[in-house]
């Protein structure tokens, strides 16, 4: 039995436990997580389905306009798709434009689930939800996470079988973009913020447009665009994600409870409060709850969580579910990249911030 099969049996067990608890009146709290997994179908479809409908059009555009101008023969052009989140068209675009299918999977799954998610979802959402010191600490964490991102990508590439040298070569444009983002957020923070928000609005507008076109085509039978993916096909991808979420959310809840004592010990040693430690685990499931908890975190926790999200965001929920439904053999490379990127990002942030950051913040609060 492969590692992917073992993981899916674990998630299936989570679905069984969560569903049974839901039937018994949510006595353990797992039933609530089971229900939340199903309720995420709506928001997931709203953000994903329209982009999936437009994915063939985006692929045709890239092939006709970008590929003829691509200057690097040794670097696969599918790496460009990594700027989109894996569930916002990044996977489909990478696979359809790849010269090397293995690199296309790496770009559309490993790169898109880390860099792409950061650019098109985590940063725009965080900048909209957070203010003042929370936003500044979150931005500092993102910068640190981008610095450690190459290690996560390397782990994912090696787990896929690309090898060290081949992975590093294909990631050169990603490393260059990460450096530019770090410089932009450091030197021109307001301009970088506007750029992130504009990119997020563009993605959302494209998703709604795809839903409109797909809905009209489905209900009238009129083909509005020849390359448009039927909306029912896009929804089948979304439904596969929702099914896995039924088990992944209860399983993640059980993992959090099992690690409660080690986390309490780690909290005492690290100087971060309970909300900060909970955020590190929750980030592997979903980004938005971590951002909502940041006002209750200490300053060090905000930075560490921001750095962790660059690599770890949604590893055990939406992204894992997407990969299972689209390319189950890539589940191990995805998790390797997510775990290595998230853990190293958090560790680097803890070293960079220093062990006394929380204490300094408390002293400032007393004054």
mmCIF file of C-alpha atoms in Angstrom:
data_model
loop_
_atom_site.group_PDB
_atom_site.id
_atom_site.type_symbol
_atom_site.label_atom_id
_atom_site.label_comp_id
_atom_site.label_asym_id
_atom_site.label_seq_id
_atom_site.Cartn_x
_atom_site.Cartn_y
_atom_site.Cartn_z
ATOM 1 C CA UNK A 1 0.000 0.000 0.000
ATOM 2 C CA UNK A 2 1.399 3.386 -1.027
ATOM 3 C CA UNK A 3 1.747 6.417 1.233
ATOM 4 C CA UNK A 4 -1.100 8.079 -0.671
ATOM 5 C CA UNK A 5 -3.414 5.133 0.018
ATOM 6 C CA UNK A 6 -2.530 5.133 3.714
ATOM 7 C CA UNK A 7 -3.262 8.846 3.946
ATOM 8 C CA UNK A 8 -6.615 8.491 2.216
ATOM 9 C CA UNK A 9 -7.601 5.656 4.581
ATOM 10 C CA UNK A 10 -6.772 7.972 7.476
ATOM 11 C CA UNK A 11 -8.947 10.708 5.973
ATOM 12 C CA UNK A 12 -11.714 8.182 5.315
ATOM 13 C CA UNK A 13 -11.575 7.218 8.990
ATOM 14 C CA UNK A 14 -11.881 10.912 9.826
ATOM 15 C CA UNK A 15 -15.029 11.081 7.683
ATOM 16 C CA UNK A 16 -16.489 8.039 9.462
ATOM 17 C CA UNK A 17 -15.779 9.414 12.933
ATOM 18 C CA UNK A 18 -16.986 12.882 12.031
ATOM 19 C CA UNK A 19 -20.163 11.612 10.377
ATOM 20 C CA UNK A 20 -21.045 9.297 13.252
ATOM 21 C CA UNK A 21 -20.458 12.065 15.782
ATOM 22 C CA UNK A 22 -22.685 14.352 13.735
ATOM 23 C CA UNK A 23 -25.459 11.722 13.887
ATOM 24 C CA UNK A 24 -25.031 11.427 17.660
ATOM 25 C CA UNK A 25 -25.423 15.155 18.238
ATOM 26 C CA UNK A 26 -21.835 16.363 17.936
ATOM 27 C CA UNK A 27 -20.749 15.044 21.322
ATOM 28 C CA UNK A 28 -17.011 15.258 20.625
ATOM 29 C CA UNK A 29 -16.863 18.227 18.248
ATOM 30 C CA UNK A 30 -15.841 16.080 15.277
ATOM 31 C CA UNK A 31 -19.347 16.275 13.863
ATOM 32 C CA UNK A 32 -19.041 20.030 13.587
ATOM 33 C CA UNK A 33 -15.827 19.651 11.585
ATOM 34 C CA UNK A 34 -17.552 17.104 9.344
ATOM 35 C CA UNK A 35 -20.358 19.581 8.665
ATOM 36 C CA UNK A 36 -17.902 22.419 8.069
ATOM 37 C CA UNK A 37 -16.205 20.354 5.385
ATOM 38 C CA UNK A 38 -19.470 20.075 3.485
ATOM 39 C CA UNK A 39 -20.323 23.743 4.012
ATOM 40 C CA UNK A 40 -17.039 24.733 2.367
ATOM 41 C CA UNK A 41 -18.366 23.433 -0.956
ATOM 42 C CA UNK A 42 -20.102 26.749 -1.674
ATOM 43 C CA UNK A 43 -17.148 29.100 -1.082
ATOM 44 C CA UNK A 44 -14.813 26.641 -2.806
ATOM 45 C CA UNK A 45 -17.016 26.489 -5.894
ATOM 46 C CA UNK A 46 -17.344 30.276 -5.981
ATOM 47 C CA UNK A 47 -13.583 30.790 -5.980
ATOM 48 C CA UNK A 48 -12.616 27.820 -8.160
ATOM 49 C CA UNK A 49 -15.290 26.743 -10.625
ATOM 50 C CA UNK A 50 -15.228 29.845 -12.804
ATOM 51 C CA UNK A 51 -11.442 29.811 -13.082
ATOM 52 C CA UNK A 52 -11.559 26.132 -14.027
ATOM 53 C CA UNK A 53 -14.038 26.950 -16.787
ATOM 54 C CA UNK A 54 -11.613 29.536 -18.173
ATOM 55 C CA UNK A 55 -8.498 27.364 -17.772
ATOM 56 C CA UNK A 56 -8.526 26.066 -21.381
ATOM 57 C CA UNK A 57 -8.762 29.655 -22.641
ATOM 58 C CA UNK A 58 -5.871 30.755 -20.442
ATOM 59 C CA UNK A 59 -3.852 27.797 -21.655
ATOM 60 C CA UNK A 60 -4.500 28.673 -25.307
ATOM 61 C CA UNK A 61 -3.519 32.286 -24.643
ATOM 62 C CA UNK A 62 -0.244 31.270 -23.009
ATOM 63 C CA UNK A 63 0.583 28.822 -25.789
ATOM 64 C CA UNK A 64 -0.042 31.364 -28.527
ATOM 65 C CA UNK A 65 1.420 34.476 -26.929
ATOM 66 C CA UNK A 66 3.849 33.567 -24.142
ATOM 67 C CA UNK A 67 5.484 30.328 -25.257
ATOM 68 C CA UNK A 68 6.848 31.707 -28.557
ATOM 69 C CA UNK A 69 8.580 34.445 -26.549
ATOM 70 C CA UNK A 70 9.845 32.181 -23.736
ATOM 71 C CA UNK A 71 13.601 32.883 -23.615
ATOM 72 C CA UNK A 72 14.919 29.933 -21.560
ATOM 73 C CA UNK A 73 15.060 26.595 -23.339
ATOM 74 C CA UNK A 74 16.288 24.733 -20.252
ATOM 75 C CA UNK A 75 13.463 26.021 -18.008
ATOM 76 C CA UNK A 76 9.980 24.654 -18.627
ATOM 77 C CA UNK A 77 7.439 27.445 -19.321
ATOM 78 C CA UNK A 78 4.871 25.747 -17.101
ATOM 79 C CA UNK A 79 6.686 27.289 -14.141
ATOM 80 C CA UNK A 80 4.847 30.524 -14.999
ATOM 81 C CA UNK A 81 1.584 28.927 -13.901
ATOM 82 C CA UNK A 82 2.953 28.763 -10.370
ATOM 83 C CA UNK A 83 1.891 32.370 -9.762
ATOM 84 C CA UNK A 84 -1.714 31.119 -9.611
ATOM 85 C CA UNK A 85 -2.970 29.051 -6.698
ATOM 86 C CA UNK A 86 -3.341 25.343 -7.340
ATOM 87 C CA UNK A 87 -7.140 25.594 -7.070
ATOM 88 C CA UNK A 88 -7.384 28.861 -9.031
ATOM 89 C CA UNK A 89 -6.254 27.543 -12.386
ATOM 90 C CA UNK A 90 -2.563 27.062 -11.613
ATOM 91 C CA UNK A 91 -2.653 23.288 -11.974
ATOM 92 C CA UNK A 92 -4.596 23.218 -15.247
ATOM 93 C CA UNK A 93 -2.477 25.972 -16.791
ATOM 94 C CA UNK A 94 0.793 24.294 -15.809
ATOM 95 C CA UNK A 95 -0.186 20.864 -17.119
ATOM 96 C CA UNK A 96 -1.456 22.222 -20.429
ATOM 97 C CA UNK A 97 1.619 24.371 -21.137
ATOM 98 C CA UNK A 98 4.334 21.999 -19.929
ATOM 99 C CA UNK A 99 6.951 20.664 -22.312
ATOM 100 C CA UNK A 100 7.976 18.138 -19.665
ATOM 101 C CA UNK A 101 4.930 16.520 -17.983
ATOM 102 C CA UNK A 102 6.855 15.889 -14.739
ATOM 103 C CA UNK A 103 7.846 19.550 -14.477
ATOM 104 C CA UNK A 104 4.268 20.519 -15.321
ATOM 105 C CA UNK A 105 3.025 18.550 -12.310
ATOM 106 C CA UNK A 106 5.708 20.106 -10.134
ATOM 107 C CA UNK A 107 4.756 23.620 -11.267
ATOM 108 C CA UNK A 108 1.006 23.108 -11.065
ATOM 109 C CA UNK A 109 0.975 21.341 -7.708
ATOM 110 C CA UNK A 110 4.092 22.113 -5.651
ATOM 111 C CA UNK A 111 4.812 25.673 -6.850
ATOM 112 C CA UNK A 112 1.162 26.662 -7.266
ATOM 113 C CA UNK A 113 0.236 25.414 -3.782
ATOM 114 C CA UNK A 114 2.978 27.472 -2.133
ATOM 115 C CA UNK A 115 4.021 30.546 -4.120
ATOM 116 C CA UNK A 116 0.761 30.681 -6.074
ATOM 117 C CA UNK A 117 -1.408 30.402 -2.990
ATOM 118 C CA UNK A 118 0.661 33.071 -1.255
ATOM 119 C CA UNK A 119 0.381 35.541 -4.143
ATOM 120 C CA UNK A 120 -3.212 35.035 -5.183
ATOM 121 C CA UNK A 121 -4.893 34.266 -1.846
ATOM 122 C CA UNK A 122 -2.923 34.474 1.423
ATOM 123 C CA UNK A 123 -1.371 37.928 0.997
ATOM 124 C CA UNK A 124 -4.423 39.685 -0.542
ATOM 125 C CA UNK A 125 -6.739 38.169 2.081
ATOM 126 C CA UNK A 126 -4.388 39.021 4.934
ATOM 127 C CA UNK A 127 -3.925 42.577 3.775
ATOM 128 C CA UNK A 128 -7.684 43.051 3.619
ATOM 129 C CA UNK A 129 -8.463 41.482 7.015
ATOM 130 C CA UNK A 130 -5.563 42.875 9.061
ATOM 131 C CA UNK A 131 -4.681 46.412 10.066
ATOM 132 C CA UNK A 132 -1.860 48.331 11.692
ATOM 133 C CA UNK A 133 0.631 46.272 13.680
ATOM 134 C CA UNK A 134 -1.104 43.029 12.722
ATOM 135 C CA UNK A 135 -0.570 43.759 9.031
ATOM 136 C CA UNK A 136 3.051 44.786 9.586
ATOM 137 C CA UNK A 137 3.862 41.622 11.533
ATOM 138 C CA UNK A 138 2.057 39.465 8.967
ATOM 139 C CA UNK A 139 4.044 41.095 6.152
ATOM 140 C CA UNK A 140 7.300 40.486 7.987
ATOM 141 C CA UNK A 141 6.360 36.831 8.345
ATOM 142 C CA UNK A 142 5.535 36.554 4.640
ATOM 143 C CA UNK A 143 8.973 37.940 3.768
ATOM 144 C CA UNK A 144 10.668 35.334 5.957
ATOM 145 C CA UNK A 145 8.503 32.589 4.474
ATOM 146 C CA UNK A 146 9.495 33.625 0.952
ATOM 147 C CA UNK A 147 13.141 33.366 1.970
ATOM 148 C CA UNK A 148 12.702 29.735 3.050
ATOM 149 C CA UNK A 149 10.382 28.820 0.170
ATOM 150 C CA UNK A 150 13.228 27.335 -1.970
ATOM 151 C CA UNK A 151 13.780 24.596 0.626
ATOM 152 C CA UNK A 152 10.133 23.529 0.447
ATOM 153 C CA UNK A 153 10.160 23.520 -3.351
ATOM 154 C CA UNK A 154 13.363 21.472 -3.337
ATOM 155 C CA UNK A 155 11.802 18.920 -0.985
ATOM 156 C CA UNK A 156 8.752 18.612 -3.220
ATOM 157 C CA UNK A 157 10.846 18.222 -6.361
ATOM 158 C CA UNK A 158 13.036 15.542 -4.817
ATOM 159 C CA UNK A 159 9.972 13.670 -3.515
ATOM 160 C CA UNK A 160 8.528 13.706 -7.030
ATOM 161 C CA UNK A 161 11.775 12.312 -8.438
ATOM 162 C CA UNK A 162 13.055 15.373 -10.298
ATOM 163 C CA UNK A 163 16.337 15.411 -8.384
ATOM 164 C CA UNK A 164 18.151 18.330 -6.773
ATOM 165 C CA UNK A 165 19.832 19.906 -9.799
ATOM 166 C CA UNK A 166 16.794 19.618 -12.046
ATOM 167 C CA UNK A 167 14.505 21.100 -9.410
ATOM 168 C CA UNK A 168 16.829 24.025 -8.744
ATOM 169 C CA UNK A 169 17.123 24.761 -12.467
ATOM 170 C CA UNK A 170 13.368 24.786 -13.011
ATOM 171 C CA UNK A 171 12.863 26.986 -9.946
ATOM 172 C CA UNK A 172 15.222 29.781 -11.043
ATOM 173 C CA UNK A 173 12.337 32.037 -12.215
ATOM 174 C CA UNK A 174 10.520 31.352 -8.931
ATOM 175 C CA UNK A 175 13.574 32.320 -6.907
ATOM 176 C CA UNK A 176 13.970 35.509 -8.951
ATOM 177 C CA UNK A 177 10.305 36.406 -8.444
ATOM 178 C CA UNK A 178 10.556 35.719 -4.711
ATOM 179 C CA UNK A 179 13.545 38.059 -4.499
ATOM 180 C CA UNK A 180 11.638 40.784 -6.346
ATOM 181 C CA UNK A 181 8.659 40.332 -4.009
ATOM 182 C CA UNK A 182 10.904 40.600 -0.958
ATOM 183 C CA UNK A 183 12.476 43.787 -2.309
ATOM 184 C CA UNK A 184 9.079 45.212 -3.249
ATOM 185 C CA UNK A 185 7.484 44.529 0.129
ATOM 186 C CA UNK A 186 10.555 45.949 1.882
ATOM 187 C CA UNK A 187 11.223 49.055 -0.216
ATOM 188 C CA UNK A 188 7.757 49.828 -1.636
ATOM 189 C CA UNK A 189 5.268 48.270 0.796
ATOM 190 C CA UNK A 190 2.272 50.341 -0.321
ATOM 191 C CA UNK A 191 2.907 49.680 -3.993
ATOM 192 C CA UNK A 192 3.351 45.981 -3.309
ATOM 193 C CA UNK A 193 0.077 45.944 -1.354
ATOM 194 C CA UNK A 194 -1.788 47.579 -4.242
ATOM 195 C CA UNK A 195 -0.269 45.062 -6.616
ATOM 196 C CA UNK A 196 -1.342 42.099 -4.488
ATOM 197 C CA UNK A 197 -4.876 43.434 -4.054
ATOM 198 C CA UNK A 198 -5.179 44.196 -7.765
ATOM 199 C CA UNK A 199 -4.036 40.684 -8.651
ATOM 200 C CA UNK A 200 -6.573 39.185 -6.243
ATOM 201 C CA UNK A 201 -9.405 41.306 -7.717
ATOM 202 C CA UNK A 202 -8.411 40.221 -11.211
ATOM 203 C CA UNK A 203 -8.542 36.541 -10.226
ATOM 204 C CA UNK A 204 -11.931 36.960 -8.524
ATOM 205 C CA UNK A 205 -13.363 38.846 -11.513
ATOM 206 C CA UNK A 206 -12.157 36.109 -13.862
ATOM 207 C CA UNK A 207 -13.763 33.466 -11.639
ATOM 208 C CA UNK A 208 -17.140 35.225 -11.653
ATOM 209 C CA UNK A 209 -16.933 35.728 -15.421
ATOM 210 C CA UNK A 210 -16.232 32.025 -15.878
ATOM 211 C CA UNK A 211 -19.238 31.156 -13.716
ATOM 212 C CA UNK A 212 -21.466 33.436 -15.768
ATOM 213 C CA UNK A 213 -20.343 31.952 -19.071
ATOM 214 C CA UNK A 214 -20.496 28.386 -17.760
ATOM 215 C CA UNK A 215 -23.970 28.871 -16.283
ATOM 216 C CA UNK A 216 -25.400 30.309 -19.499
ATOM 217 C CA UNK A 217 -23.838 27.511 -21.537
ATOM 218 C CA UNK A 218 -25.215 24.836 -19.190
ATOM 219 C CA UNK A 219 -28.748 26.232 -19.005
ATOM 220 C CA UNK A 220 -29.210 27.202 -22.667
ATOM 221 C CA UNK A 221 -26.962 24.750 -24.481
ATOM 222 C CA UNK A 222 -25.434 27.627 -26.419
ATOM 223 C CA UNK A 223 -21.645 27.416 -26.757
ATOM 224 C CA UNK A 224 -20.482 30.940 -25.973
ATOM 225 C CA UNK A 225 -16.765 30.193 -26.232
ATOM 226 C CA UNK A 226 -15.378 27.149 -28.048
ATOM 227 C CA UNK A 227 -12.680 26.311 -25.476
ATOM 228 C CA UNK A 228 -14.779 26.900 -22.356
ATOM 229 C CA UNK A 229 -14.753 23.978 -19.913
ATOM 230 C CA UNK A 230 -18.355 22.908 -19.141
ATOM 231 C CA UNK A 231 -19.395 24.086 -15.700
ATOM 232 C CA UNK A 232 -20.497 20.581 -14.709
ATOM 233 C CA UNK A 233 -16.934 19.326 -15.286
ATOM 234 C CA UNK A 234 -15.534 22.115 -13.144
ATOM 235 C CA UNK A 235 -18.045 21.309 -10.411
ATOM 236 C CA UNK A 236 -16.995 17.656 -10.456
ATOM 237 C CA UNK A 237 -13.494 18.776 -9.439
ATOM 238 C CA UNK A 238 -14.967 20.927 -6.672
ATOM 239 C CA UNK A 239 -17.170 18.098 -5.417
ATOM 240 C CA UNK A 240 -14.137 15.796 -5.181
ATOM 241 C CA UNK A 241 -12.444 18.361 -2.977
ATOM 242 C CA UNK A 242 -15.543 18.616 -0.804
ATOM 243 C CA UNK A 243 -15.670 14.857 -0.289
ATOM 244 C CA UNK A 244 -12.095 14.758 0.988
ATOM 245 C CA UNK A 245 -12.790 17.756 3.241
ATOM 246 C CA UNK A 246 -15.423 15.667 5.030
ATOM 247 C CA UNK A 247 -12.579 13.548 6.395
ATOM 248 C CA UNK A 248 -9.644 15.950 6.441
ATOM 249 C CA UNK A 249 -11.201 18.461 8.839
ATOM 250 C CA UNK A 250 -12.114 15.875 11.527
ATOM 251 C CA UNK A 251 -8.688 14.242 11.074
ATOM 252 C CA UNK A 252 -6.969 17.613 11.503
ATOM 253 C CA UNK A 253 -9.016 18.218 14.666
ATOM 254 C CA UNK A 254 -7.876 14.879 16.079
ATOM 255 C CA UNK A 255 -4.261 15.721 15.235
ATOM 256 C CA UNK A 256 -4.527 19.053 17.029
ATOM 257 C CA UNK A 257 -5.931 17.364 20.137
ATOM 258 C CA UNK A 258 -3.255 14.665 20.090
ATOM 259 C CA UNK A 259 -0.513 17.293 19.982
ATOM 260 C CA UNK A 260 -2.007 19.503 22.672
ATOM 261 C CA UNK A 261 0.493 18.564 25.404
ATOM 262 C CA UNK A 262 3.576 18.874 23.158
ATOM 263 C CA UNK A 263 2.251 22.216 21.948
ATOM 264 C CA UNK A 264 1.741 23.464 25.496
ATOM 265 C CA UNK A 265 5.331 22.490 26.284
ATOM 266 C CA UNK A 266 6.530 24.156 23.090
ATOM 267 C CA UNK A 267 4.581 27.281 23.958
ATOM 268 C CA UNK A 268 6.360 27.581 27.278
ATOM 269 C CA UNK A 269 9.733 27.186 25.586
ATOM 270 C CA UNK A 270 9.041 29.424 22.600
ATOM 271 C CA UNK A 271 7.402 32.344 24.371
ATOM 272 C CA UNK A 272 4.285 32.336 22.152
ATOM 273 C CA UNK A 273 0.742 32.373 23.473
ATOM 274 C CA UNK A 274 -1.922 29.713 22.937
ATOM 275 C CA UNK A 275 -3.536 31.429 19.941
ATOM 276 C CA UNK A 276 -0.178 31.616 18.178
ATOM 277 C CA UNK A 277 0.468 27.899 18.672
ATOM 278 C CA UNK A 278 -3.038 26.936 17.579
ATOM 279 C CA UNK A 279 -2.579 29.039 14.441
ATOM 280 C CA UNK A 280 0.468 27.016 13.433
ATOM 281 C CA UNK A 281 -1.660 23.859 13.322
ATOM 282 C CA UNK A 282 -4.786 25.447 11.890
ATOM 283 C CA UNK A 283 -2.761 26.983 9.039
ATOM 284 C CA UNK A 284 -2.167 23.498 7.668
ATOM 285 C CA UNK A 285 -5.962 23.236 7.329
ATOM 286 C CA UNK A 286 -7.116 26.733 6.350
ATOM 287 C CA UNK A 287 -5.684 30.238 5.999
ATOM 288 C CA UNK A 288 -8.661 32.405 6.947
ATOM 289 C CA UNK A 289 -9.056 31.175 10.585
ATOM 290 C CA UNK A 290 -5.367 31.931 11.214
ATOM 291 C CA UNK A 291 -5.780 35.463 9.885
ATOM 292 C CA UNK A 292 -8.893 35.931 12.035
ATOM 293 C CA UNK A 293 -6.923 34.831 15.130
ATOM 294 C CA UNK A 294 -3.955 37.148 14.556
ATOM 295 C CA UNK A 295 -5.267 40.058 16.663
ATOM 296 C CA UNK A 296 -5.211 37.677 19.669
ATOM 297 C CA UNK A 297 -1.675 36.472 18.953
ATOM 298 C CA UNK A 298 1.474 37.993 20.434
ATOM 299 C CA UNK A 299 3.779 39.801 18.014
ATOM 300 C CA UNK A 300 6.174 36.893 17.662
ATOM 301 C CA UNK A 301 3.292 34.536 16.937
ATOM 302 C CA UNK A 302 1.947 36.801 14.188
ATOM 303 C CA UNK A 303 5.292 36.802 12.404
ATOM 304 C CA UNK A 304 5.867 33.076 12.848
ATOM 305 C CA UNK A 305 2.376 32.230 11.585
ATOM 306 C CA UNK A 306 2.786 34.494 8.557
ATOM 307 C CA UNK A 307 6.050 32.762 7.662
ATOM 308 C CA UNK A 308 4.528 29.318 8.160
ATOM 309 C CA UNK A 309 1.558 30.067 5.889
ATOM 310 C CA UNK A 310 3.779 30.623 2.836
ATOM 311 C CA UNK A 311 4.587 26.937 2.742
ATOM 312 C CA UNK A 312 1.945 25.238 4.849
ATOM 313 C CA UNK A 313 -1.323 26.918 3.838
ATOM 314 C CA UNK A 314 -4.253 24.480 3.454
ATOM 315 C CA UNK A 315 -1.958 21.439 3.189
ATOM 316 C CA UNK A 316 -4.350 19.060 4.965
ATOM 317 C CA UNK A 317 -7.596 20.374 3.505
ATOM 318 C CA UNK A 318 -8.278 22.145 0.195
ATOM 319 C CA UNK A 319 -4.920 21.517 -1.449
ATOM 320 C CA UNK A 320 -4.650 17.894 -0.412
ATOM 321 C CA UNK A 321 -8.217 17.337 -1.534
ATOM 322 C CA UNK A 322 -7.542 18.949 -4.896
ATOM 323 C CA UNK A 323 -4.442 16.850 -5.524
ATOM 324 C CA UNK A 324 -6.260 13.642 -4.591
ATOM 325 C CA UNK A 325 -8.993 14.374 -7.123
ATOM 326 C CA UNK A 326 -6.627 15.608 -9.866
ATOM 327 C CA UNK A 327 -3.312 13.730 -9.466
ATOM 328 C CA UNK A 328 -3.255 11.385 -6.462
ATOM 329 C CA UNK A 329 0.338 10.331 -7.114
ATOM 330 C CA UNK A 330 1.501 13.856 -6.247
ATOM 331 C CA UNK A 331 0.132 13.815 -2.704
ATOM 332 C CA UNK A 332 3.494 12.905 -1.157
ATOM 333 C CA UNK A 333 5.474 15.644 -3.009
ATOM 334 C CA UNK A 334 2.786 18.150 -2.013
ATOM 335 C CA UNK A 335 2.974 17.219 1.667
ATOM 336 C CA UNK A 336 6.788 17.165 1.652
ATOM 337 C CA UNK A 337 6.907 20.672 0.184
ATOM 338 C CA UNK A 338 4.216 21.939 2.549
ATOM 339 C CA UNK A 339 5.682 20.473 5.727
ATOM 340 C CA UNK A 340 9.286 21.437 4.965
ATOM 341 C CA UNK A 341 8.314 24.921 3.790
ATOM 342 C CA UNK A 342 5.981 25.577 6.704
ATOM 343 C CA UNK A 343 8.268 24.234 9.432
ATOM 344 C CA UNK A 344 11.387 25.967 8.099
ATOM 345 C CA UNK A 345 9.467 29.206 7.616
ATOM 346 C CA UNK A 346 8.241 29.126 11.207
ATOM 347 C CA UNK A 347 11.691 28.174 12.532
ATOM 348 C CA UNK A 348 13.409 30.938 10.559
ATOM 349 C CA UNK A 349 10.880 33.468 11.864
ATOM 350 C CA UNK A 350 11.482 32.378 15.456
ATOM 351 C CA UNK A 351 15.219 32.836 14.992
ATOM 352 C CA UNK A 352 14.828 36.162 13.185
ATOM 353 C CA UNK A 353 12.416 37.682 15.690
ATOM 354 C CA UNK A 354 14.258 36.509 18.778
ATOM 355 C CA UNK A 355 13.027 34.785 21.921
ATOM 356 C CA UNK A 356 12.171 37.946 23.833
ATOM 357 C CA UNK A 357 9.766 39.558 21.338
ATOM 358 C CA UNK A 358 6.640 38.573 23.262
ATOM 359 C CA UNK A 359 8.088 39.760 26.546
ATOM 360 C CA UNK A 360 8.954 43.104 25.026
ATOM 361 C CA UNK A 361 5.433 43.466 23.716
ATOM 362 C CA UNK A 362 3.961 42.733 27.171
ATOM 363 C CA UNK A 363 6.233 45.302 28.770
ATOM 364 C CA UNK A 364 5.151 47.853 26.205
ATOM 365 C CA UNK A 365 1.506 47.015 26.918
ATOM 366 C CA UNK A 366 2.022 47.677 30.669
ATOM 367 C CA UNK A 367 3.446 51.084 29.925
#
